Amino acid sequence: KGDLVFDPFAGSGTFGRTAKHLDRYFFLTEQEPKYFEYMKSFLKKNDSSLFNKRESKFLILNEFKEKIK
């Protein structure tokens, strides 16, 4: 619990959902916008306790670059 896990090919975000369920922090990257949008829409549709524990943030590359400066 509390570990940070990374998935460089996030796809539909299953790895991130599982990590969150297991109380891990997760970092996902995905180059296909359709998968990125799917992950965001999944969070909106599935408003369960799994996603209410910690807020998930979605950043495009430029936003991420600004965050890490």
PDB file of C-alpha atoms in Angstrom:
ATOM      1  CA  LYS A   1       0.000   0.000   0.000  1.00  0.00           C
ATOM      2  CA  GLY A   2       1.130   3.502  -0.815  1.00  0.00           C
ATOM      3  CA  ASP A   3       3.542   2.408  -3.569  1.00  0.00           C
ATOM      4  CA  LEU A   4       3.701   4.235  -6.891  1.00  0.00           C
ATOM      5  CA  VAL A   5       3.167   1.999  -9.924  1.00  0.00           C
ATOM      6  CA  PHE A   6       3.638   2.928 -13.587  1.00  0.00           C
ATOM      7  CA  ASP A   7       1.961   1.698 -16.762  1.00  0.00           C
ATOM      8  CA  PRO A   8       3.480   3.220 -19.930  1.00  0.00           C
ATOM      9  CA  PHE A   9       0.703   1.836 -22.163  1.00  0.00           C
ATOM     10  CA  ALA A  10      -2.436   2.642 -20.186  1.00  0.00           C
ATOM     11  CA  GLY A  11      -5.063   1.690 -22.762  1.00  0.00           C
ATOM     12  CA  SER A  12      -8.437   1.635 -21.037  1.00  0.00           C
ATOM     13  CA  GLY A  13      -6.951   2.278 -17.572  1.00  0.00           C
ATOM     14  CA  THR A  14      -7.553  -1.131 -15.979  1.00  0.00           C
ATOM     15  CA  PHE A  15      -4.102  -1.090 -14.377  1.00  0.00           C
ATOM     16  CA  GLY A  16      -4.809   2.285 -12.765  1.00  0.00           C
ATOM     17  CA  ARG A  17      -8.229   1.229 -11.477  1.00  0.00           C
ATOM     18  CA  THR A  18      -6.712  -1.899  -9.959  1.00  0.00           C
ATOM     19  CA  ALA A  19      -3.836   0.033  -8.416  1.00  0.00           C
ATOM     20  CA  LYS A  20      -6.254   2.502  -6.870  1.00  0.00           C
ATOM     21  CA  HIS A  21      -8.375  -0.343  -5.509  1.00  0.00           C
ATOM     22  CA  LEU A  22      -5.220  -1.757  -3.868  1.00  0.00           C
ATOM     23  CA  ASP A  23      -4.371   1.655  -2.313  1.00  0.00           C
ATOM     24  CA  ARG A  24      -1.451   2.313  -4.653  1.00  0.00           C
ATOM     25  CA  TYR A  25      -0.700   5.565  -6.400  1.00  0.00           C
ATOM     26  CA  PHE A  26      -0.462   5.169 -10.141  1.00  0.00           C
ATOM     27  CA  PHE A  27       1.038   6.955 -13.092  1.00  0.00           C
ATOM     28  CA  LEU A  28      -0.284   6.053 -16.524  1.00  0.00           C
ATOM     29  CA  THR A  29       0.741   7.297 -19.953  1.00  0.00           C
ATOM     30  CA  GLU A  30      -1.211   6.866 -23.160  1.00  0.00           C
ATOM     31  CA  GLN A  31      -0.639   8.451 -26.564  1.00  0.00           C
ATOM     32  CA  GLU A  32      -4.051   7.646 -28.049  1.00  0.00           C
ATOM     33  CA  PRO A  33      -6.577  10.384 -27.158  1.00  0.00           C
ATOM     34  CA  LYS A  34      -9.522   7.961 -27.471  1.00  0.00           C
ATOM     35  CA  TYR A  35      -8.198   5.867 -24.555  1.00  0.00           C
ATOM     36  CA  PHE A  36      -7.450   8.972 -22.522  1.00  0.00           C
ATOM     37  CA  GLU A  37     -11.035  10.148 -23.008  1.00  0.00           C
ATOM     38  CA  TYR A  38     -12.386   6.675 -22.214  1.00  0.00           C
ATOM     39  CA  MET A  39     -10.577   6.650 -18.861  1.00  0.00           C
ATOM     40  CA  LYS A  40     -12.010  10.068 -17.985  1.00  0.00           C
ATOM     41  CA  SER A  41     -15.537   9.044 -19.007  1.00  0.00           C
ATOM     42  CA  PHE A  42     -15.256   5.803 -17.018  1.00  0.00           C
ATOM     43  CA  LEU A  43     -14.612   7.811 -13.861  1.00  0.00           C
ATOM     44  CA  LYS A  44     -17.696   9.941 -14.485  1.00  0.00           C
ATOM     45  CA  LYS A  45     -19.957   6.927 -15.153  1.00  0.00           C
ATOM     46  CA  ASN A  46     -18.695   4.842 -12.249  1.00  0.00           C
ATOM     47  CA  ASP A  47     -18.949   7.138  -9.270  1.00  0.00           C
ATOM     48  CA  SER A  48     -18.122   4.443  -6.726  1.00  0.00           C
ATOM     49  CA  SER A  49     -16.134   4.427  -3.515  1.00  0.00           C
ATOM     50  CA  LEU A  50     -13.199   3.069  -5.501  1.00  0.00           C
ATOM     51  CA  PHE A  51     -12.743   6.464  -7.136  1.00  0.00           C
ATOM     52  CA  ASN A  52     -13.808   8.644  -4.231  1.00  0.00           C
ATOM     53  CA  LYS A  53     -10.883   7.719  -1.971  1.00  0.00           C
ATOM     54  CA  ARG A  54      -8.403   9.886  -3.874  1.00  0.00           C
ATOM     55  CA  GLU A  55      -8.989  12.210  -6.764  1.00  0.00           C
ATOM     56  CA  SER A  56      -7.536  11.067 -10.081  1.00  0.00           C
ATOM     57  CA  LYS A  57      -5.973  13.766 -12.229  1.00  0.00           C
ATOM     58  CA  PHE A  58      -5.641  13.720 -16.000  1.00  0.00           C
ATOM     59  CA  LEU A  59      -2.969  15.876 -17.599  1.00  0.00           C
ATOM     60  CA  ILE A  60      -1.924  16.304 -21.190  1.00  0.00           C
ATOM     61  CA  LEU A  61       1.829  16.372 -21.784  1.00  0.00           C
ATOM     62  CA  ASN A  62       2.194  20.161 -21.622  1.00  0.00           C
ATOM     63  CA  GLU A  63       0.252  20.323 -18.346  1.00  0.00           C
ATOM     64  CA  PHE A  64       2.467  17.604 -16.897  1.00  0.00           C
ATOM     65  CA  LYS A  65       5.614  19.440 -17.953  1.00  0.00           C
ATOM     66  CA  GLU A  66       4.382  22.553 -16.151  1.00  0.00           C
ATOM     67  CA  LYS A  67       3.617  20.566 -12.973  1.00  0.00           C
ATOM     68  CA  ILE A  68       7.104  19.108 -12.704  1.00  0.00           C
ATOM     69  CA  LYS A  69       9.005  22.402 -13.210  1.00  0.00           C
TER      70      LYS A  69
END
